[in-house]
XYZ file of C-alpha atoms in Angstrom:
739
model
C 1.482 70.632 -39.091
C 4.971 71.254 -37.850
C 8.045 71.583 -39.911
C 8.137 68.584 -42.283
C 11.817 67.918 -41.799
C 11.992 68.041 -38.031
C 10.842 65.479 -35.545
C 7.848 66.402 -33.459
C 9.250 64.558 -30.459
C 12.326 65.072 -28.368
C 15.047 62.566 -29.224
C 17.742 62.103 -26.644
C 21.112 61.088 -28.079
C 23.139 58.435 -26.273
C 25.936 59.416 -23.943
C 29.014 60.308 -25.953
C 32.197 62.318 -25.415
C 31.245 64.499 -28.368
C 28.135 66.498 -27.568
C 27.494 66.992 -31.274
C 26.908 63.292 -31.938
C 23.459 62.418 -33.242
C 21.566 59.314 -32.269
C 21.298 56.326 -34.549
C 17.659 56.283 -33.594
C 16.696 59.543 -35.271
C 13.698 58.783 -37.416
C 14.115 58.894 -41.198
C 13.184 62.257 -42.708
C 13.698 63.941 -39.328
C 16.522 66.026 -37.976
C 17.951 66.204 -34.496
C 17.056 69.396 -32.717
C 19.576 69.216 -29.948
C 23.280 69.972 -29.951
C 23.972 68.371 -26.613
C 23.427 64.919 -25.191
C 21.239 64.084 -22.251
C 17.547 64.712 -21.652
C 15.952 67.863 -22.972
C 12.707 69.612 -22.211
C 10.330 69.095 -25.121
C 9.624 72.820 -25.183
C 13.135 73.457 -26.440
C 12.245 71.634 -29.635
C 9.373 73.857 -30.698
C 11.645 76.398 -32.308
C 13.410 75.390 -35.482
C 17.196 75.529 -35.106
C 19.495 77.038 -37.667
C 19.966 74.229 -40.182
C 21.011 71.588 -37.649
C 21.481 68.275 -39.439
C 21.222 64.666 -38.348
C 23.762 62.134 -39.577
C 23.461 58.396 -39.102
C 25.967 57.381 -38.043
C 28.608 60.106 -37.952
C 29.742 63.285 -36.287
C 28.922 66.703 -37.618
C 32.608 67.229 -38.167
C 32.555 64.633 -40.953
C 30.863 67.120 -43.242
C 31.372 70.820 -43.716
C 29.580 73.312 -41.580
C 26.534 74.875 -43.185
C 28.237 78.254 -42.897
C 30.721 77.271 -45.630
C 27.978 78.154 -48.105
C 27.505 81.605 -46.585
C 29.940 83.248 -48.987
C 29.518 85.671 -51.844
C 28.836 83.629 -54.980
C 27.491 83.859 -58.497
C 23.786 83.365 -59.169
C 23.169 80.644 -61.729
C 20.857 81.744 -64.521
C 21.672 79.257 -67.291
C 22.543 75.561 -67.061
C 23.652 73.343 -69.940
C 23.356 69.552 -69.694
C 25.701 67.563 -71.929
C 24.421 64.129 -72.867
C 26.355 61.185 -74.256
C 25.231 61.805 -77.810
C 27.060 65.126 -77.595
C 30.478 63.454 -77.522
C 29.584 60.728 -79.980
C 29.859 56.968 -79.743
C 33.417 56.503 -80.849
C 34.772 56.509 -77.298
C 33.301 53.159 -76.362
C 33.192 49.826 -78.083
C 29.721 49.147 -76.677
C 26.578 49.295 -78.748
C 24.267 52.030 -77.434
C 21.034 50.907 -75.856
C 18.245 51.840 -78.252
C 15.749 53.053 -75.691
C 18.336 54.437 -73.307
C 21.258 56.195 -74.885
C 23.863 56.144 -72.155
C 22.798 59.242 -70.249
C 19.049 59.401 -70.896
C 18.007 57.949 -67.545
C 19.942 60.713 -65.813
C 19.801 63.527 -68.335
C 16.074 63.642 -69.058
C 14.565 63.566 -65.563
C 17.343 65.680 -64.000
C 17.151 68.494 -66.529
C 13.349 68.468 -66.589
C 12.909 68.679 -62.819
C 15.663 71.284 -62.467
C 13.918 73.495 -65.012
C 10.447 72.829 -63.632
C 11.305 73.577 -60.026
C 13.644 76.541 -60.513
C 13.893 79.846 -62.344
C 16.994 78.677 -64.235
C 17.036 78.267 -68.010
C 18.104 74.686 -68.767
C 19.433 73.578 -72.169
C 19.923 69.892 -72.961
C 22.459 69.208 -75.706
C 22.799 66.184 -77.953
C 24.271 66.132 -81.459
C 21.856 63.369 -82.474
C 18.955 65.211 -84.198
C 16.691 62.163 -83.929
C 17.112 62.106 -80.172
C 16.463 65.834 -79.814
C 13.371 65.562 -82.013
C 12.043 62.862 -79.708
C 12.615 65.052 -76.644
C 10.827 67.905 -78.442
C 7.841 65.700 -79.332
C 4.881 64.543 -77.294
C 6.288 60.994 -77.249
C 9.437 61.070 -75.137
C 12.290 58.651 -75.871
C 12.141 57.063 -72.407
C 9.345 56.027 -70.092
C 9.420 57.294 -66.535
C 6.271 57.871 -64.435
C 5.574 61.591 -64.110
C 8.277 62.666 -66.564
C 6.012 63.665 -69.430
C 3.922 66.095 -67.369
C 7.012 67.877 -66.110
C 8.768 67.995 -69.491
C 5.705 69.424 -71.218
C 5.175 72.080 -68.560
C 8.838 73.195 -68.506
C 9.526 72.793 -72.222
C 6.300 74.289 -73.577
C 5.339 76.538 -70.686
C 1.772 77.047 -69.569
C -0.500 79.086 -71.791
C -1.276 82.308 -69.938
C -4.390 82.915 -72.030
C -5.800 79.492 -71.233
C -5.012 79.997 -67.577
C -6.475 83.506 -67.468
C -9.651 82.269 -69.171
C -9.891 79.667 -66.469
C -9.469 82.390 -63.858
C -11.990 84.649 -65.559
C -9.426 87.305 -66.528
C -9.362 87.180 -70.338
C -6.288 88.782 -71.870
C -4.275 89.046 -68.652
C -1.384 86.939 -67.427
C -2.862 84.529 -64.923
C -1.073 83.365 -61.805
C -0.999 79.873 -63.248
C 1.181 80.825 -66.217
C 4.886 80.042 -66.485
C 7.568 80.706 -69.058
C 9.400 78.081 -71.065
C 12.756 77.328 -69.475
C 13.654 73.857 -70.803
C 15.268 73.630 -74.259
C 16.473 70.579 -76.177
C 19.058 71.508 -78.791
C 21.812 70.194 -81.064
C 23.759 73.474 -80.873
C 26.382 72.431 -78.347
C 28.769 75.327 -78.841
C 26.122 77.972 -78.215
C 24.809 76.166 -75.127
C 28.298 75.818 -73.644
C 29.255 79.430 -74.355
C 26.138 80.875 -72.716
C 25.994 78.608 -69.640
C 26.975 79.643 -66.128
C 27.067 76.003 -65.025
C 27.473 72.799 -67.070
C 26.192 69.373 -66.021
C 28.330 66.615 -67.532
C 25.864 63.722 -67.809
C 27.813 61.455 -70.136
C 28.135 57.709 -69.989
C 30.956 55.913 -68.173
C 30.609 52.321 -69.439
C 32.703 49.401 -68.326
C 35.700 48.911 -70.617
C 35.222 46.170 -73.174
C 38.894 45.818 -74.084
C 42.402 46.667 -72.930
C 43.673 47.011 -69.373
C 40.799 46.796 -66.915
C 38.532 45.042 -69.425
C 35.285 44.003 -67.770
C 35.713 46.094 -64.623
C 37.351 49.506 -65.176
C 35.278 52.509 -66.256
C 35.818 53.931 -69.733
C 36.156 57.696 -69.233
C 36.427 58.538 -72.921
C 33.084 60.348 -72.943
C 34.061 62.430 -69.925
C 37.405 63.465 -71.396
C 35.905 64.360 -74.784
C 33.246 66.532 -73.158
C 35.817 68.227 -70.922
C 38.121 69.089 -73.824
C 35.257 70.552 -75.833
C 34.141 72.716 -72.924
C 37.671 74.096 -72.553
C 37.824 74.818 -76.276
C 34.513 76.708 -76.446
C 34.275 78.531 -73.104
C 35.240 82.219 -73.127
C 34.066 82.983 -69.577
C 34.437 81.368 -66.165
C 32.302 78.240 -65.774
C 31.295 75.778 -63.085
C 31.641 72.188 -64.314
C 29.563 69.591 -62.469
C 30.174 65.849 -62.616
C 26.763 64.212 -62.796
C 28.016 60.942 -64.226
C 29.001 58.102 -61.932
C 32.782 58.169 -62.079
C 35.729 56.542 -60.288
C 37.154 58.321 -57.305
C 39.471 61.245 -58.215
C 38.112 61.654 -61.740
C 37.539 65.305 -60.888
C 41.293 65.745 -60.637
C 41.688 64.585 -64.236
C 38.934 66.963 -65.333
C 40.613 69.876 -63.555
C 43.957 69.119 -65.201
C 42.430 68.876 -68.698
C 40.514 72.117 -68.252
C 43.536 73.934 -66.864
C 45.788 72.768 -69.707
C 43.333 73.675 -72.480
C 41.526 76.740 -71.109
C 41.727 80.079 -72.860
C 43.686 82.846 -71.219
C 41.822 84.357 -68.284
C 39.141 81.644 -68.160
C 38.777 79.804 -64.835
C 36.872 76.577 -64.191
C 35.571 75.230 -60.884
C 34.813 71.510 -60.766
C 32.083 70.059 -58.550
C 30.828 66.533 -57.964
C 27.056 66.238 -57.693
C 26.007 62.581 -58.035
C 22.387 61.623 -58.544
C 20.798 58.969 -56.350
C 17.925 57.983 -58.599
C 16.059 54.742 -59.076
C 14.445 54.180 -62.450
C 10.709 54.019 -62.074
C 10.780 56.583 -59.243
C 13.293 59.065 -60.679
C 10.845 61.969 -60.628
C 9.859 61.282 -57.019
C 13.533 60.977 -56.098
C 14.315 64.331 -57.724
C 11.326 66.153 -56.268
C 11.797 64.778 -52.754
C 15.476 63.768 -52.489
C 16.842 62.112 -49.367
C 19.940 64.260 -49.779
C 21.787 66.423 -52.278
C 25.537 65.797 -52.234
C 27.840 68.545 -53.516
C 31.572 67.895 -53.504
C 34.046 70.716 -54.060
C 37.637 71.648 -53.463
C 38.380 72.907 -49.952
C 39.175 76.403 -51.138
C 37.333 79.737 -51.288
C 36.678 79.215 -55.005
C 35.352 75.710 -54.323
C 33.046 76.983 -51.589
C 31.693 79.704 -53.882
C 30.966 77.208 -56.642
C 29.226 74.853 -54.210
C 27.127 77.718 -52.874
C 26.024 78.635 -56.407
C 24.832 75.101 -57.120
C 23.229 74.801 -53.672
C 21.119 77.876 -54.438
C 19.652 76.138 -57.484
C 18.557 73.118 -55.454
C 17.366 75.255 -52.545
C 14.473 76.472 -54.699
C 12.706 73.187 -53.932
C 14.960 71.162 -51.608
C 15.236 72.135 -47.919
C 18.676 73.466 -47.065
C 19.013 70.812 -44.396
C 19.232 68.185 -47.123
C 21.955 69.882 -49.148
C 25.221 68.349 -47.933
C 28.671 69.591 -48.948
C 31.907 67.627 -48.724
C 35.212 67.193 -50.504
C 35.332 66.080 -54.130
C 36.686 62.604 -53.544
C 34.148 61.714 -50.862
C 31.329 62.844 -53.127
C 32.572 60.738 -56.039
C 33.002 57.632 -53.911
C 29.658 58.072 -52.140
C 27.747 57.277 -55.328
C 29.702 54.074 -55.993
C 29.425 53.095 -52.341
C 25.666 53.685 -52.208
C 25.001 51.471 -55.221
C 27.384 48.795 -53.962
C 25.683 48.684 -50.566
C 22.221 48.497 -52.140
C 23.329 45.657 -54.406
C 24.884 43.959 -51.394
C 21.522 43.885 -49.612
C 19.823 42.368 -52.653
C 22.456 39.660 -53.026
C 22.269 38.973 -49.292
C 18.525 38.376 -49.303
C 18.813 36.347 -52.526
C 21.374 34.131 -50.795
C 18.923 33.682 -47.926
C 16.172 32.788 -50.403
C 18.091 29.638 -51.328
C 18.207 28.610 -47.664
C 14.480 29.348 -47.318
C 13.614 27.109 -50.244
C 15.598 24.260 -48.705
C 14.259 24.623 -45.153
C 10.637 25.649 -45.653
C 11.087 29.220 -44.398
C 9.435 32.080 -46.307
C 11.925 34.688 -47.518
C 9.323 37.468 -47.385
C 8.636 36.699 -43.729
C 12.358 36.549 -42.956
C 12.921 39.868 -44.749
C 10.020 41.446 -42.898
C 11.325 40.295 -39.532
C 14.805 41.603 -40.291
C 13.500 44.862 -41.695
C 11.739 45.672 -38.423
C 15.161 46.069 -36.825
C 15.856 49.821 -36.850
C 19.513 49.102 -37.566
C 18.586 47.282 -40.773
C 15.353 48.732 -42.120
C 13.108 47.204 -44.800
C 14.661 48.726 -47.914
C 16.068 46.500 -50.678
C 15.231 43.260 -48.873
C 12.960 41.802 -51.536
C 14.205 38.561 -53.061
C 14.127 38.174 -56.828
C 15.899 36.637 -59.808
C 18.792 39.086 -59.431
C 19.318 42.816 -59.738
C 19.645 44.565 -63.083
C 19.920 48.075 -64.445
C 22.856 50.092 -65.668
C 24.396 51.037 -62.320
C 24.733 48.295 -59.737
C 26.928 45.850 -61.590
C 28.977 48.558 -63.314
C 29.633 50.430 -60.098
C 30.620 47.304 -58.175
C 33.067 46.380 -60.930
C 34.390 49.909 -60.624
C 35.094 49.361 -56.925
C 36.654 45.971 -57.694
C 39.053 47.526 -60.187
C 39.858 50.404 -57.831
C 40.596 47.928 -55.017
C 42.849 45.828 -57.208
C 44.667 48.942 -58.415
C 45.369 49.773 -54.782
C 46.518 46.164 -54.133
C 43.527 45.541 -51.867
C 42.807 42.104 -53.281
C 40.739 40.818 -50.369
C 38.524 43.896 -50.663
C 38.151 43.286 -54.407
C 37.174 39.651 -53.793
C 34.538 40.715 -51.274
C 32.775 43.043 -53.692
C 33.160 40.629 -56.611
C 31.275 38.078 -54.527
C 28.145 40.236 -54.792
C 28.229 39.972 -58.585
C 28.867 36.233 -58.377
C 25.846 35.752 -56.112
C 23.697 37.790 -58.497
C 24.651 35.563 -61.423
C 24.174 32.458 -59.288
C 20.612 33.530 -58.460
C 19.671 33.759 -62.155
C 21.052 30.328 -62.957
C 19.604 28.814 -59.777
C 16.145 30.058 -60.799
C 16.649 28.534 -64.253
C 17.585 25.153 -62.749
C 14.500 25.189 -60.522
C 12.272 25.812 -63.538
C 13.894 22.946 -65.447
C 13.589 20.613 -62.460
C 9.884 21.331 -61.977
C 9.196 20.810 -65.670
C 10.370 17.199 -65.425
C 14.027 18.014 -66.156
C 13.572 19.067 -69.765
C 12.416 22.174 -71.620
C 12.812 20.760 -75.107
C 9.823 21.743 -77.231
C 7.962 23.247 -74.274
C 6.461 26.711 -74.413
C 7.630 29.108 -71.703
C 5.784 32.434 -71.353
C 8.028 35.156 -69.913
C 6.092 38.061 -68.410
C 8.276 41.141 -68.165
C 11.575 41.969 -69.829
C 12.509 45.305 -68.213
C 14.857 44.964 -65.249
C 12.147 46.415 -62.991
C 8.666 47.809 -63.260
C 7.824 51.374 -64.305
C 10.697 51.605 -66.767
C 11.469 50.433 -70.292
C 15.154 49.953 -69.447
C 16.400 46.409 -70.020
C 20.106 46.828 -69.308
C 21.433 43.858 -67.308
C 17.870 42.610 -66.892
C 17.593 39.100 -65.398
C 15.155 38.330 -68.210
C 18.013 38.409 -70.737
C 19.874 35.626 -68.943
C 16.745 33.575 -68.289
C 15.529 33.707 -71.890
C 19.020 32.857 -73.157
C 19.065 29.837 -70.847
C 15.620 28.713 -72.030
C 16.670 28.933 -75.680
C 19.806 26.921 -74.878
C 17.466 24.234 -73.480
C 15.556 24.276 -76.819
C 12.378 25.713 -75.334
C 9.898 27.845 -77.279
C 9.764 31.230 -75.523
C 7.094 33.911 -75.727
C 7.831 37.333 -74.205
C 5.518 40.133 -73.169
C 6.424 43.442 -71.551
C 4.052 46.439 -71.487
C 6.785 49.051 -72.080
C 9.797 47.457 -73.762
C 9.974 47.704 -77.556
C 10.328 44.521 -79.576
C 13.483 45.729 -81.346
C 15.153 46.283 -77.998
C 14.404 42.739 -76.888
C 16.041 41.307 -80.006
C 19.055 43.609 -79.614
C 19.591 42.594 -75.977
C 19.408 38.894 -76.786
C 21.828 39.229 -79.711
C 24.263 41.214 -77.545
C 24.103 38.379 -75.016
C 25.662 36.162 -77.671
C 22.583 34.830 -79.414
C 22.305 34.123 -83.120
C 19.399 36.019 -84.670
C 18.258 33.085 -86.830
C 18.259 30.750 -83.832
C 16.499 33.316 -81.669
C 13.787 33.885 -84.255
C 13.085 30.137 -84.404
C 12.663 29.839 -80.645
C 11.280 33.230 -79.511
C 8.123 35.197 -80.182
C 7.550 38.715 -78.819
C 3.859 39.136 -78.032
C 1.585 42.157 -77.727
C -0.385 40.854 -74.754
C 0.100 38.550 -71.808
C -2.799 36.379 -72.963
C -1.163 35.850 -76.350
C 2.102 34.935 -74.643
C 0.419 32.435 -72.313
C -1.661 30.707 -74.987
C -0.976 26.936 -74.753
C 2.050 27.585 -72.521
C 3.543 24.883 -70.324
C 4.755 27.437 -67.796
C 4.543 31.147 -67.023
C 7.613 32.886 -65.595
C 7.043 36.279 -63.972
C 10.330 38.170 -64.261
C 9.324 41.834 -63.868
C 7.061 42.990 -61.043
C 4.630 44.968 -63.208
C 1.458 45.712 -61.247
C -0.747 44.254 -63.965
C 0.768 40.794 -63.412
C -0.041 40.693 -59.692
C -3.198 39.136 -58.290
C -2.643 40.375 -54.745
C -5.074 42.822 -53.186
C -3.936 46.409 -53.434
C -2.837 47.751 -50.070
C -4.086 51.113 -48.874
C -2.167 53.464 -46.624
C -4.282 55.264 -44.049
C -2.795 58.326 -42.475
C -4.858 61.062 -40.937
C -2.488 63.986 -41.161
C -0.054 63.417 -44.000
C -0.085 63.177 -47.744
C 1.542 59.838 -48.518
C 3.941 59.695 -51.447
C 4.504 56.173 -52.691
C 8.031 54.937 -53.048
C 8.871 51.894 -55.181
C 12.627 51.401 -55.224
C 14.498 49.225 -57.721
C 13.956 46.364 -58.035
C 13.889 44.408 -54.782
C 12.851 46.942 -52.196
C 9.797 46.515 -50.052
C 7.551 49.472 -50.945
C 7.590 52.090 -48.242
C 5.784 55.361 -47.828
C 7.572 58.677 -47.777
C 5.367 61.182 -46.012
C 5.286 64.744 -47.190
C 3.455 66.793 -44.542
C 1.145 69.534 -45.698
C 2.606 72.272 -43.526
C 5.028 73.686 -46.118
C 3.584 73.166 -49.590
C 5.351 76.106 -51.203
C 8.545 74.173 -51.890
C 6.929 71.010 -53.177
C 5.215 70.092 -56.417
C 2.754 67.256 -55.982
C 2.295 65.115 -59.069
C -0.915 63.065 -59.145
C 1.003 59.882 -59.830
C 2.633 60.027 -56.418
C -0.374 60.820 -54.227
C -2.797 58.450 -52.646
C -5.716 59.463 -50.506
C -4.552 59.516 -46.877
C -7.922 58.778 -45.365
C -10.808 56.660 -46.575
C -13.920 58.512 -47.781
C -15.774 57.481 -44.684
C -13.248 59.378 -42.559
C -12.532 62.378 -44.777
C -15.014 64.553 -46.639
C -14.540 65.448 -50.290
C -13.926 69.098 -49.535
C -11.368 68.201 -46.873
C -9.486 66.289 -49.542
C -9.918 69.177 -51.965
C -8.549 71.656 -49.450
C -5.529 69.486 -48.618
C -4.551 68.576 -52.162
C -5.268 71.958 -53.704
C -3.257 73.729 -51.002
C -0.143 71.695 -51.806
C -0.492 71.730 -55.590
C -1.524 75.353 -55.966
C 1.458 76.824 -54.135
C 4.157 75.478 -56.428
C 6.557 78.420 -56.862
C 6.730 77.992 -60.612
C 3.008 77.575 -61.192
C 1.769 80.297 -58.889
C -0.009 80.536 -55.574
C -3.634 80.792 -56.615
C -5.891 77.998 -55.451
C -7.561 78.258 -58.850
C -4.403 76.958 -60.492
C -4.819 74.265 -63.099
C -2.265 72.100 -61.316
C -4.320 72.144 -58.139
C -7.455 71.301 -60.078
C -5.695 68.454 -61.831
C -4.679 66.943 -58.494
C -8.102 67.470 -56.907
C -10.119 66.109 -59.797
C -7.807 63.187 -60.453
C -8.285 62.065 -56.853
C -11.831 63.160 -56.093
C -13.362 63.089 -59.576
C -15.031 65.958 -61.433
C -17.485 68.199 -59.569
C -20.515 66.038 -60.295
C -18.763 62.988 -58.891
C -17.488 64.987 -55.940
C -20.997 66.123 -55.057
C -22.338 62.588 -55.321
C -19.516 61.362 -53.116
C -20.435 63.956 -50.485
C -24.019 62.768 -50.445
C -22.919 59.166 -50.098
C -20.790 60.138 -47.144
C -23.865 61.349 -45.312
C -23.043 65.052 -45.219
C -26.027 67.176 -44.274
C -27.664 69.444 -46.827
C -26.806 72.472 -44.725
C -23.139 71.543 -44.569
C -23.023 70.886 -48.320
C -24.612 74.202 -49.096
C -22.243 76.086 -46.802
C -19.174 74.337 -48.213
C -20.248 74.964 -51.797
C -20.864 78.628 -51.145
C -17.540 79.119 -49.381
C -15.243 76.859 -51.334
C -16.974 74.759 -53.945
C -17.254 77.323 -56.709
C -13.570 77.282 -57.513
C -13.651 73.541 -58.140
C -16.421 73.835 -60.734
C -14.101 75.732 -63.046
C -12.244 72.653 -64.175
C -10.699 73.235 -67.617
C -11.883 71.068 -70.458
C -9.660 68.257 -71.647
C -8.312 70.240 -74.642
C -7.301 73.060 -72.306
C -5.582 70.617 -69.993
C -3.664 69.170 -72.920
C -2.492 72.632 -73.934
C -1.254 73.151 -70.408
C 0.678 69.912 -70.531
C -1.127 68.713 -67.395
C -3.832 66.214 -68.244
C -5.862 63.491 -66.620
C -4.281 60.946 -68.932
C -1.110 59.998 -67.102
C -1.971 57.029 -64.953
C -4.626 58.567 -62.684
C -8.356 58.043 -62.542
C -10.637 60.288 -64.589
C -13.657 59.403 -62.506
C -14.197 57.753 -59.186
C -13.945 53.989 -59.566
C -12.908 54.131 -63.224
C -9.620 52.358 -63.844
C -7.369 53.555 -66.654
C -6.215 51.146 -69.344
C -2.826 49.816 -68.343
C -3.847 49.588 -64.678
C -5.988 46.477 -65.367
C -4.819 43.284 -63.709
C -4.394 40.018 -65.569
C -7.326 37.625 -65.479
C -5.487 34.535 -64.318
C -8.601 32.412 -64.750
C -8.529 33.315 -68.438
C -4.874 32.292 -68.596
C -5.649 29.007 -66.833
C -8.252 28.155 -69.459
C -5.620 28.441 -72.210
C -2.577 26.738 -70.680
C -1.451 23.145 -70.964
C -1.757 20.881 -67.918
C -0.141 20.766 -65.440
C -0.049 24.574 -65.277
C 3.152 25.939 -63.758
C 3.674 29.533 -62.657
C 7.150 30.590 -61.530
C 6.925 33.790 -59.501
C 10.318 35.477 -59.697
C 9.191 38.552 -57.772
C 6.800 37.185 -55.141
C 3.988 39.391 -56.430
C 1.412 36.609 -56.752
C -1.041 35.217 -54.217
C -0.165 31.552 -54.548
C -3.271 30.366 -52.698
C -5.627 32.043 -55.173
C -3.755 30.587 -58.133
C -3.595 27.112 -56.637
C -7.367 27.120 -56.250
C -7.529 27.663 -60.025
C -5.324 24.634 -60.581
C -1.935 26.297 -60.967
C 1.241 24.924 -59.433
C 3.065 27.975 -58.113
C 6.810 28.049 -57.470
C 8.125 31.254 -55.887
C 11.635 32.420 -55.122
C 12.440 31.959 -51.435
C 9.613 29.504 -50.793
C 9.777 25.734 -50.700
C 8.077 23.781 -53.460
C 4.741 22.218 -52.662
C 4.297 18.556 -53.393
C 1.354 17.796 -55.695
C -0.501 15.994 -52.901
C -0.251 19.096 -50.727
C -1.991 21.340 -53.248
C -5.474 22.183 -52.118
C -4.556 22.374 -48.432
C -4.912 26.079 -47.584
C -4.617 26.174 -43.847
């Protein structure tokens, strides 16, 4: 394979006065290899250039030259991450989210991956002992696919004795061992004093009172953390904004630090926003589209940026580490979320037109997404976007625009929020209309309460609004979500303005979907959990590449991010994110073993032995244990001679799979959403039996698909009446016609 971040084909930029302009048609995940426009001989692209980047659309001059990082700078050995609990809850009038204290979605995955993929010692600080105890336990306070494996490996290390036994070298440090370099602590002062670099990961909620109420960001957490850092620090520090903040917040941080710093202590302030989507945060951190580092345009700012860039460069290609000025970096995070929300609201607006005209919103989105100028991302219609970022960040831009007297700009961005709210209420009205214009006394089963799948986060979830509307219509509501805690559901509904006594009379939180749907008049699918879908699972076939699945929040058409196998040393491959690139009929078991073990075994933190436990975990989770692998080879028609030769040359190493207890001690087990054996599906991956639900529902049976994850034809054959967002309603006489 060639270099994974460079295109294998020559791409000719369009004619332009600036020879450094890069084409809009550069493929994603590829980088332009030419500095000049016009045709180029393909041979000139065989040699990798010196960190030449591709920008779409822009000129190279819009970002700093890569050479700005080629300055003498300090090596970062210790990082401290300050969470919201560190500064307390007195700064905001908002009740903290039980499952997600304000910074958990950022703090946990970011600190864990940074520790796991680098040689830096990372300390996470929170003054809440309960929260720290949860992070130090085997049951983490938040759910995020892949997070637990990485936390356990970085926090607890990998037992060298267990690894050396596996390698046959009892009593020696095996190549699969690693030290502990992730610490969760309540000792804030010690962590701040010893750190070279401090991540400020505190919450910036929308103000609930005073000037800017409902739109401006409350920076009380940020200021409190900044003042405490200045009070404790006795040596020079690099302070990094990780929180999403209004533009020019870094200036306020610099002024507070300068005014309160001890004599002789100097602080450099950087902006380093995270572009994470809950549910794929680990994938986004392991394989980021870009790392943005904003700094002051000064020698000290360049040195600080170079120090942070070195940390990321231990697993992120240098070509993806972008430096710019502080204000651009701060605004880029707000702008990215606003543009993503804009796409969702745009396709939701189109869904209303589709329902009225008979068009299919999925087909319209697909057709538009094929345009290279648009792309397929975030074009999935739904009941509205949720999560902690989109709405808050758009309100932030609205307030900033109004503060600058840009009222037309503020109205434009506010329209996105208005459309999002309209979509929720429009979906409610459609449900009421289909159920004969009344919900009084009817049982509505709500499947899903999280704002998207693969997370337990319910902040701004459309389900909150929908359930509140159903209760207002005097319906009986049953709720099931596989990851959200019951207490959190009650808290969200009360915070929405509900009375607990009234809610308890109308709502029941169930432990299974079947319990929720028992004798229901209608089922409303609100969250796109895989277990709710009855569609056939799609398979990606690619002969040369490992395919890493990407599921972006919450309305993005799933796409595949390909991680070529040519440079495995900088990548950790977690089993959750790998799917077999070639069917068994086209790829032998040992070919799969070679490919997966090569990538997993060369993680810089785990070691480079192909006998590494990580490699074996990946191989066996995909191919099954040795006995299953051998059976699979026979089924594939491999000759006895070939099998014997392969086993002699390569197979022995795969027979040394650690037992389950050993794997648990290593923090890398089979029990995190992958298959233990070929064809054996883990609990939690099982799909709903919609025929079983049909047998228990009241007639007529309505299903309202808020995420377009259901095969309506299959359900209609069972007797369901299916109503989906962005699709016209079928008249009863039309049901049964499946042309």
